[in-house]
Short mmCIF file of C-alpha atoms in Angstrom, two decimals:
data_model
loop_
_atom_site.label_atom_id
_atom_site.label_comp_id
_atom_site.label_asym_id
_atom_site.label_seq_id
_atom_site.Cartn_x
_atom_site.Cartn_y
_atom_site.Cartn_z
CA UNK A 49 0.00 0.00 0.00
CA UNK A 50 1.37 3.44 -0.92
CA UNK A 51 2.07 6.00 1.78
CA UNK A 52 -0.71 8.23 0.49
CA UNK A 53 -3.22 5.38 0.43
CA UNK A 54 -2.24 4.44 3.96
CA UNK A 55 -2.64 8.02 5.13
CA UNK A 56 -6.07 8.22 3.50
CA UNK A 57 -7.11 4.99 5.20
CA UNK A 58 -6.10 6.27 8.63
CA UNK A 59 -7.73 9.65 7.97
CA UNK A 60 -10.99 7.93 7.02
CA UNK A 61 -10.98 6.11 10.35
CA UNK A 62 -10.57 9.45 12.11
CA UNK A 63 -13.09 11.43 10.09
CA UNK A 64 -16.33 9.50 9.98
CA UNK A 65 -19.93 10.64 9.60
CA UNK A 66 -20.81 13.73 7.54
CA UNK A 67 -17.15 14.78 7.15
CA UNK A 68 -16.04 11.55 5.49
CA UNK A 69 -16.04 11.78 1.69
CA UNK A 70 -18.08 15.00 1.84
CA UNK A 71 -17.15 16.71 -1.42
CA UNK A 72 -18.18 20.08 -0.02
CA UNK A 73 -15.36 19.92 2.54
CA UNK A 74 -11.62 19.99 2.12
CA UNK A 75 -10.44 16.40 2.45
CA UNK A 76 -7.45 15.45 4.63
CA UNK A 77 -5.72 13.74 1.72
CA UNK A 78 -5.77 17.04 -0.21
CA UNK A 79 -3.76 18.69 2.56
CA UNK A 80 -1.30 15.79 2.56
CA UNK A 81 -0.77 16.12 -1.20
CA UNK A 82 -0.21 19.89 -0.99
CA UNK A 83 2.31 19.49 1.83
CA UNK A 84 4.39 17.15 -0.31
CA UNK A 85 4.17 19.57 -3.24
CA UNK A 86 5.42 22.36 -0.95
CA UNK A 87 8.25 20.13 0.26
CA UNK A 88 9.37 19.40 -3.30
CA UNK A 89 9.01 23.01 -4.43
CA UNK A 90 11.26 24.35 -1.68
CA UNK A 91 13.98 21.68 -1.56
CA UNK A 92 17.55 22.97 -1.37
CA UNK A 93 20.43 21.07 -2.95
CA UNK A 94 23.83 21.06 -1.22
CA UNK A 95 27.03 19.29 -2.23
CA UNK A 96 26.02 15.96 -0.72
CA UNK A 97 22.39 16.27 0.38
CA UNK A 98 18.98 17.57 -0.62
CA UNK A 99 17.35 19.46 2.23
CA UNK A 100 13.62 20.01 2.53
CA UNK A 101 11.67 22.29 4.88
CA UNK A 102 10.92 20.98 8.35
CA UNK A 103 8.27 23.57 9.31
CA UNK A 104 4.95 23.80 7.47
CA UNK A 105 2.22 26.34 8.24
CA UNK A 106 -1.08 25.57 6.56
CA UNK A 107 -3.65 28.36 6.35
CA UNK A 108 -7.25 27.20 5.83
CA UNK A 109 -10.67 28.82 5.70
CA UNK A 110 -12.24 28.58 9.16
CA UNK A 111 -14.96 26.33 7.76
CA UNK A 112 -12.32 23.79 6.74
CA UNK A 113 -10.17 24.36 9.81
CA UNK A 114 -12.92 23.67 12.36
CA UNK A 115 -13.63 19.98 11.63
CA UNK A 116 -9.90 19.21 11.45
CA UNK A 117 -9.14 21.09 14.66
CA UNK A 118 -11.74 19.05 16.52
CA UNK A 119 -9.49 16.00 16.15
CA UNK A 120 -6.51 17.80 17.66
CA UNK A 121 -3.13 16.11 17.56
CA UNK A 122 -4.36 12.82 16.13
CA UNK A 123 -4.75 14.20 12.63
CA UNK A 124 -1.57 16.28 12.77
CA UNK A 125 0.54 13.33 13.84
CA UNK A 126 -0.65 11.41 10.79
CA UNK A 127 0.23 14.37 8.55
CA UNK A 128 3.66 14.65 10.17
CA UNK A 129 4.38 10.97 9.66
CA UNK A 130 3.23 11.06 6.05
CA UNK A 131 5.41 14.06 5.15
CA UNK A 132 8.40 12.59 7.00
CA UNK A 133 8.08 9.19 5.32
CA UNK A 134 7.68 10.77 1.88
CA UNK A 135 10.82 12.82 2.44
CA UNK A 136 12.78 9.80 3.64
CA UNK A 137 11.56 7.70 0.71
CA UNK A 138 12.88 10.34 -1.70
CA UNK A 139 16.24 10.51 0.08
CA UNK A 140 15.70 14.04 1.39
CA UNK A 141 17.13 15.43 4.62
CA UNK A 142 15.12 17.31 7.26
CA UNK A 143 16.95 19.55 9.72
CA UNK A 144 14.69 18.03 12.41
CA UNK A 145 11.55 15.98 12.41
CA UNK A 146 8.94 18.14 10.68
CA UNK A 147 6.39 20.30 12.47
CA UNK A 148 3.02 21.25 11.01
CA UNK A 149 0.70 24.04 12.11
CA UNK A 150 -2.88 24.53 10.96
CA UNK A 151 -4.23 28.09 11.08
CA UNK A 152 -7.72 29.45 10.43
CA UNK A 153 -7.54 32.30 7.94
CA UNK A 154 -10.68 33.62 6.27
CA UNK A 155 -8.69 35.39 3.58
CA UNK A 156 -8.22 31.86 2.17
CA UNK A 157 -11.17 30.58 0.15
CA UNK A 158 -13.10 27.51 1.24
CA UNK A 159 -11.53 24.24 0.05
CA UNK A 160 -8.26 26.03 -0.71
CA UNK A 161 -5.11 26.44 1.34
CA UNK A 162 -1.96 28.51 1.60
CA UNK A 163 1.25 26.88 2.84
CA UNK A 164 4.31 28.61 4.28
CA UNK A 165 7.53 26.66 4.88
CA UNK A 166 10.69 27.20 6.90
CA UNK A 167 14.04 25.58 7.57
CA UNK A 168 14.49 25.75 11.36
CA UNK A 169 17.02 23.60 13.20
CA UNK A 170 15.69 24.75 16.59
CA UNK A 171 12.45 22.77 16.20
CA UNK A 172 12.21 19.95 18.74
CA UNK A 173 9.39 17.65 17.69
CA UNK A 174 8.98 14.40 19.61
CA UNK A 175 6.63 11.84 18.13
CA UNK A 176 6.73 8.15 17.36
CA UNK A 177 7.44 7.63 13.66
CA UNK A 178 6.64 3.91 13.62
CA UNK A 179 4.04 3.74 10.85
CA UNK A 180 2.70 0.45 12.19
CA UNK A 181 1.54 2.24 15.35
CA UNK A 182 -0.06 5.23 13.61
CA UNK A 183 -3.62 4.12 14.17
CA UNK A 184 -3.11 3.27 17.86
CA UNK A 185 -4.17 6.35 19.80
CA UNK A 186 -2.28 5.19 22.88
CA UNK A 187 0.98 5.83 21.04
CA UNK A 188 0.25 9.45 20.11
CA UNK A 189 2.08 12.12 22.13
CA UNK A 190 0.03 13.83 24.82
CA UNK A 191 0.41 17.21 23.12
CA UNK A 192 2.29 18.53 20.13
CA UNK A 193 0.97 22.12 20.24
CA UNK A 194 0.79 22.46 16.49
CA UNK A 195 -2.91 23.24 16.01
CA UNK A 196 -3.48 26.95 16.23
CA UNK A 197 -6.70 28.67 17.23
CA UNK A 198 -8.41 30.82 14.64
CA UNK A 199 -6.58 34.10 14.12
CA UNK A 200 -7.81 37.13 12.26
CA UNK A 201 -5.55 37.58 9.27
CA UNK A 202 -7.86 39.57 7.04
CA UNK A 203 -6.20 42.95 7.38
CA UNK A 204 -8.50 44.85 5.07
CA UNK A 205 -9.59 48.04 6.80
CA UNK A 206 -13.29 48.75 6.98
CA UNK A 207 -14.68 51.82 5.29
CA UNK A 208 -15.82 53.19 8.65
CA UNK A 209 -12.47 52.67 10.42
CA UNK A 210 -11.63 56.34 10.52
CA UNK A 211 -9.79 56.60 7.23
CA UNK A 212 -7.68 59.73 7.12
CA UNK A 213 -7.02 60.69 3.51
CA UNK A 214 -4.49 63.34 4.57
CA UNK A 215 -1.73 60.80 5.24
CA UNK A 216 -0.15 57.96 3.27
CA UNK A 217 2.85 55.65 3.45
CA UNK A 218 5.26 55.96 0.53
CA UNK A 219 8.08 53.57 -0.34
CA UNK A 220 11.01 55.78 -1.29
CA UNK A 221 13.75 53.16 -1.74
CA UNK A 222 13.82 49.49 -2.70
CA UNK A 223 12.21 47.15 -5.20
CA UNK A 224 8.77 48.63 -4.56
CA UNK A 225 9.85 52.28 -4.70
CA UNK A 226 6.97 54.54 -5.66
CA UNK A 227 4.28 52.39 -4.09
CA UNK A 228 1.85 54.44 -1.99
CA UNK A 229 -0.60 53.19 0.62
CA UNK A 230 -3.26 55.42 2.24
CA UNK A 231 -3.27 55.29 6.04
CA UNK A 232 -6.27 54.79 8.27
CA UNK A 233 -7.14 54.19 11.89
CA UNK A 234 -6.24 50.62 12.72
CA UNK A 235 -3.33 48.30 11.99
CA UNK A 236 -1.48 47.90 8.70
CA UNK A 237 0.50 44.66 8.26
CA UNK A 238 3.62 44.97 6.10
CA UNK A 239 5.70 42.07 4.77
CA UNK A 240 6.14 39.52 1.98
CA UNK A 241 3.08 37.46 2.92
CA UNK A 242 0.41 37.60 0.23
CA UNK A 243 -2.21 38.47 2.83
CA UNK A 244 -0.41 41.51 4.24
CA UNK A 245 -2.16 44.74 3.35
CA UNK A 246 1.14 46.13 2.08
CA UNK A 247 2.96 43.26 0.39
CA UNK A 248 6.60 43.87 -0.51
CA UNK A 249 8.93 42.17 -2.99
CA UNK A 250 12.11 42.70 -0.94
CA UNK A 251 13.61 39.24 -0.15
CA UNK A 252 15.17 40.64 3.04
CA UNK A 253 11.73 41.45 4.43
CA UNK A 254 10.02 38.81 6.59
CA UNK A 255 6.63 37.39 5.63
CA UNK A 256 4.92 39.42 8.35
CA UNK A 257 7.64 41.89 9.21
CA UNK A 258 6.06 44.86 10.96
CA UNK A 259 2.78 46.56 11.80
CA UNK A 260 1.99 50.25 11.60
CA UNK A 261 -0.90 51.20 13.85
CA UNK A 262 -2.61 54.56 13.84
CA UNK A 263 -4.33 55.64 17.03
CA UNK A 264 -5.37 58.81 18.78
CA UNK A 265 -1.77 59.77 19.54
CA UNK A 266 -0.28 59.03 16.13
CA UNK A 267 1.45 55.95 14.70
CA UNK A 268 3.21 53.06 16.41
CA UNK A 269 5.61 50.77 14.54
CA UNK A 270 5.90 47.24 15.93
CA UNK A 271 8.52 44.75 14.69
CA UNK A 272 6.97 41.24 14.61
CA UNK A 273 10.16 39.36 15.43
CA UNK A 274 11.59 39.83 11.95
CA UNK A 275 14.87 38.24 10.91
CA UNK A 276 16.59 41.41 9.70
CA UNK A 277 15.02 43.94 12.04
CA UNK A 278 13.24 47.26 11.71
CA UNK A 279 14.98 50.63 11.70
CA UNK A 280 13.73 54.16 12.28
CA UNK A 281 16.11 57.01 11.42
CA UNK A 282 19.01 54.50 11.43
CA UNK A 283 18.16 53.16 14.91
CA UNK A 284 16.98 49.58 15.34
CA UNK A 285 13.63 49.38 17.13
CA UNK A 286 11.14 46.85 18.41
CA UNK A 287 8.25 49.19 19.24
CA UNK A 288 8.50 52.87 18.39
CA UNK A 289 6.32 55.92 17.85
CA UNK A 290 6.84 57.32 14.35
CA UNK A 291 5.82 60.54 12.68
CA UNK A 292 5.71 61.99 9.17
CA UNK A 293 9.21 62.43 7.84
CA UNK A 294 10.78 59.53 9.78
CA UNK A 295 12.77 57.05 7.65
CA UNK A 296 11.41 53.55 8.26
CA UNK A 297 13.64 50.77 6.91
CA UNK A 298 12.96 47.04 6.69
CA UNK A 299 15.40 45.01 4.59
CA UNK A 300 16.39 47.20 1.66
CA UNK A 301 13.02 48.96 1.66
CA UNK A 302 12.73 52.51 3.02
CA UNK A 303 9.32 54.01 3.74
CA UNK A 304 8.06 57.34 4.99
CA UNK A 305 4.75 58.66 6.28
CA UNK A 306 3.76 61.73 4.30
CA UNK A 307 0.90 64.19 4.29
CA UNK A 308 -0.97 65.05 1.15
CA UNK A 309 -0.68 68.60 -0.05
CA UNK A 310 -3.61 70.56 -1.39
#
């Protein structure tokens, strides 16, 4: 029996009733297939080995996320084992045993998914990879902490959010130079992630790099744990009040808050 067929068999035992073979729902085997595609797409070839990502973040519509989340770690352990076995079968190397996170994200359409991957040697996943024991619930770890609660990742600002047409954010240096984004009350997510309000092309920018929040007292810039940091007027910051005219730099991208002139 192929690894995929075996995974589907185990998944069918987990997901019975209205979920099983319901064509209106995203099927577990579809997630398994897309994870392997992501693994192959992002493999890195070294002199003697082929490395593949060991961290996978799967973003699903909340309607698809809910039924899967109800089964907790049981489903995720089967996904982990499937991805790991597929990688081993192909002769690939993982930095550590893989970790998978499922996130609810209503910017993703129903029955679709968005997958982010990482290479992270600090991941410490402990689970039994004996495929013969996969269906025995007594052998699953007590917790793996890889299912995430629904998070709001639709950053589109509402029309009534206090939009202030007097101010905008302009990119003055970098690959996206010339791009302008009107500012409003609320939080603007900036990064390379396709679901950030301001998506940048700069490869040195993290997927969700920084937020710019406008409140009663002005704007606050908050670095989201980015790899390369956030800088304001040549000073590295984590959380900083910013004003029009300040030079905000992330990666090779420099931005500035400006006020429209009459």
